Amino acid sequence: MYLLPTIQDVTNVLVALNRFLALLFPLIFRNFFTRRLTLVLIPCSILFSFTSCFVTVGAPGFFLDITSQDNTSAKIYMLHADSKLNFPMINRSTLITAHIFVCSGFTFSIYCIIAVHIFRSKILANSNELRLLLLGFLIFLANIPSFAYQIYWAIMQSDGSEDVFMSLPWVVLTKTLSPPLLMLVTNEAMRRQL
C-alpha cells in the first residue's frame, strides 16, 4: 500500500525526464540514459521511495513503524537511545501524501514544458519519441485514480479505503507495472534489442 506506489511516482518522474531530454536535448539524452544508467536508476528510485515510507531524513534516532493501540492510525516513532521510549514524530501518511504531490507535480511540470516547447518549435520532433511521450503522459493520467485513492487514504485514515483501492485491479496494475516497463522501452539502446 505504501512502497510500490511511491516507487512508481519516482519512476514517472524519471520517464518524464527521459522524454524531456529525448525531445529537447537529444545529445544529452544519448549520453545520459544509457543501458547501464537506466538499470541503475530504477533501484535508486526504490531506495529514494524507502525514505518517504520509513525515514524522516535529518532527524536523529531510529524509526520504527508501530501501529497505535486503537489500530486506526500508523505513525512513525523515534526510539530514544537512552530512555527506550517511543516518541511520536510524524504521521507516515503525511510523508506519503507529500511524496505523491512532489513527484506528480514534477512529472506534470516536465510534461507541460515539453508541450510548450513542441507547440512553440517549428521543427517537428522525432515521431517515435513523440509517441513514447504521449504514451508516458497517458500512463501518468491513468495513475490519477490511484493518486486520488492514496491521498484519500492518507488524509481520511479510513479502514475501508484500502479495500476499495485493492478491489480495482486496473488501478493497481497501471500504477505499479507501467512506469518501470516504459522506463526500459524509452531507453533507445534497449529498445533496439527488443
C-alpha positions as MATLAB code, in Angstrom:
seq = 'MYLLPTIQDVTNVLVALNRFLALLFPLIFRNFFTRRLTLVLIPCSILFSFTSCFVTVGAPGFFLDITSQDNTSAKIYMLHADSKLNFPMINRSTLITAHIFVCSGFTFSIYCIIAVHIFRSKILANSNELRLLLLGFLIFLANIPSFAYQIYWAIMQSDGSEDVFMSLPWVVLTKTLSPPLLMLVTNEAMRRQL';
ca = [
       0.000    0.000    0.000;
       2.919    2.360    0.630;
       6.154    1.321   -1.047;
       5.078    0.205   -4.539;
       3.039    3.331   -5.358;
       5.825    5.629   -4.166;
       8.346    3.759   -6.330;
       6.131    4.298   -9.354;
       5.765    8.007   -8.557;
       9.552    8.394   -8.687;
       9.750    6.267  -11.847;
       7.138    8.503  -13.504;
       9.437   11.469  -12.846;
      12.331    9.568  -14.451;
      10.204    8.709  -17.511;
       9.178   12.366  -17.885;
      12.827   13.449  -17.554;
      13.753   10.814  -20.140;
      11.215   12.238  -22.616;
      12.299   15.806  -21.816;
      15.915   15.052  -22.704;
      14.989   12.917  -25.736;
      12.887   15.659  -27.333;
      14.662   18.835  -26.219;
      18.288   17.726  -25.772;
      18.874   14.548  -27.834;
      22.682   14.614  -27.479;
      22.500   14.727  -23.685;
      19.806   12.048  -23.802;
      22.066    9.600  -25.674;
      24.907   10.164  -23.218;
      22.817   10.196  -20.043;
      20.192    7.471  -20.500;
      22.499    4.619  -21.398;
      21.531    0.998  -20.786;
      23.689    0.774  -17.664;
      22.431    4.009  -16.134;
      18.809    3.124  -16.865;
      19.223   -0.150  -14.976;
      20.781    1.773  -12.064;
      18.075    4.463  -11.922;
      15.241    2.040  -11.132;
      16.909    0.630   -7.948;
      17.779    4.218   -6.979;
      14.099    5.144   -7.224;
      13.336    2.215   -4.895;
      15.876    3.482   -2.338;
      14.508    7.012   -2.578;
      10.987    5.705   -2.008;
      12.133    3.945    1.172;
      12.974    7.365    2.614;
       9.432    8.573    2.009;
       7.875    5.477    3.527;
      10.018    4.815    6.564;
      12.519    7.565    7.389;
      12.400   11.279    8.088;
      15.710   12.493    6.710;
      17.774   14.590    9.102;
      16.006   13.581   12.304;
      18.122   11.823   14.937;
      17.380    8.364   16.207;
      15.972    5.196   14.739;
      12.458    4.955   13.331;
      10.042    2.122   13.887;
       6.670    1.575   12.300;
       4.328    0.972   15.227;
       0.554    0.772   14.973;
      -1.332    2.615   17.680;
      -3.423    0.689   20.184;
      -6.717    1.533   18.510;
      -5.374    0.099   15.205;
      -6.676    3.039   13.189;
      -3.553    5.123   12.669;
       0.004    4.099   11.906;
       2.712    6.581   12.841;
       6.473    6.766   12.631;
       8.039    6.665   16.068;
      11.562    7.500   17.183;
      13.225    5.035   19.508;
      15.142    7.125   22.039;
      18.565    5.608   22.758;
      18.601    6.449   26.476;
      15.076    6.025   27.760;
      13.966    3.299   25.321;
      10.642    5.112   24.982;
       8.732    5.625   21.754;
       8.133    9.265   20.859;
       5.607   10.056   18.111;
       7.359   12.092   15.426;
       5.250   12.410   12.278;
       2.289   10.749   10.673;
       3.552    8.451    7.910;
       0.585    9.356    5.721;
       1.814   12.955    5.668;
       5.108   11.812    4.153;
       3.327    9.670    1.560;
       0.979   12.493    0.577;
       3.881   14.946    0.286;
       5.776   12.405   -1.813;
       2.779   11.999   -4.161;
       2.321   15.750   -4.590;
       6.027   16.443   -5.180;
       6.591   13.610   -7.673;
       3.320   14.192   -9.521;
       3.991   17.924   -9.614;
       7.455   17.414  -11.100;
       6.109   14.936  -13.650;
       3.250   17.190  -14.736;
       5.551   20.237  -14.914;
       8.027   18.405  -17.142;
       5.246   17.286  -19.492;
       3.932   20.872  -19.638;
       7.402   22.198  -20.517;
       7.696   19.605  -23.294;
       4.234   20.501  -24.643;
       5.064   24.228  -24.697;
       8.343   23.501  -26.488;
       6.623   21.317  -29.104;
       3.946   23.951  -29.807;
       6.468   26.797  -29.997;
       9.052   24.892  -32.012;
       8.904   24.973  -35.791;
      10.871   21.727  -36.031;
       8.850   18.527  -35.876;
      10.030   16.097  -33.226;
      11.042   12.521  -33.928;
       7.731   10.675  -34.316;
       8.885    7.627  -32.315;
       9.995    9.771  -29.394;
       6.782   11.787  -29.621;
       4.654    8.625  -29.476;
       6.563    7.485  -26.393;
       5.981   10.926  -24.880;
       2.227   10.586  -25.431;
       2.300    7.056  -24.001;
       4.109    8.289  -20.885;
       1.630   11.131  -20.438;
      -1.361    8.787  -20.873;
       0.100    6.421  -18.268;
       0.562    9.390  -15.947;
      -3.110   10.329  -16.473;
      -4.155    6.709  -15.879;
      -2.464    6.944  -12.467;
      -4.769    9.766  -11.323;
      -7.347    7.390   -9.733;
      -4.500    5.771   -7.828;
      -3.232    9.181   -6.669;
      -6.745   10.047   -5.506;
      -7.124    6.824   -3.513;
      -3.677    7.216   -1.945;
      -4.381   10.786   -0.893;
      -7.871    9.899    0.364;
      -6.456    7.013    2.383;
      -3.667    9.215    3.761;
      -5.957   12.080    4.774;
      -9.042   10.207    5.956;
      -7.279    7.184    7.516;
     -10.378    5.174    6.604;
     -10.394    1.466    7.376;
     -12.230    0.552    4.161;
     -10.328    2.697    1.689;
      -7.524    0.186    1.207;
     -10.178   -2.411    0.326;
     -11.558   -0.056   -2.317;
      -8.036    0.522   -3.633;
      -7.319   -3.195   -3.872;
     -10.688   -4.009   -5.458;
      -9.777   -2.023   -8.585;
      -7.017   -4.159  -10.158;
      -6.558   -1.932  -13.212;
      -5.685    0.971  -10.918;
      -3.096   -1.091   -9.058;
      -1.606   -2.730  -12.165;
      -1.415    0.513  -14.148;
       0.225    2.231  -11.213;
       2.748   -0.479  -10.350;
       3.691   -2.065  -13.673;
       3.576    0.574  -16.391;
       6.248    3.133  -15.338;
       9.188    0.677  -14.985;
       8.303   -1.013  -18.287;
       8.040    2.361  -20.001;
      11.369    3.369  -18.463;
      13.012    0.394  -20.178;
      11.231    0.963  -23.501;
      12.172    4.652  -23.621;
      15.851    3.740  -23.451;
      16.939    3.847  -27.081;
      19.673    1.197  -26.867;
      17.442   -1.240  -25.011;
      14.584   -0.583  -27.418;
      16.743   -1.714  -30.344;
      17.333   -5.042  -28.612;
      13.606   -5.771  -28.157;
];
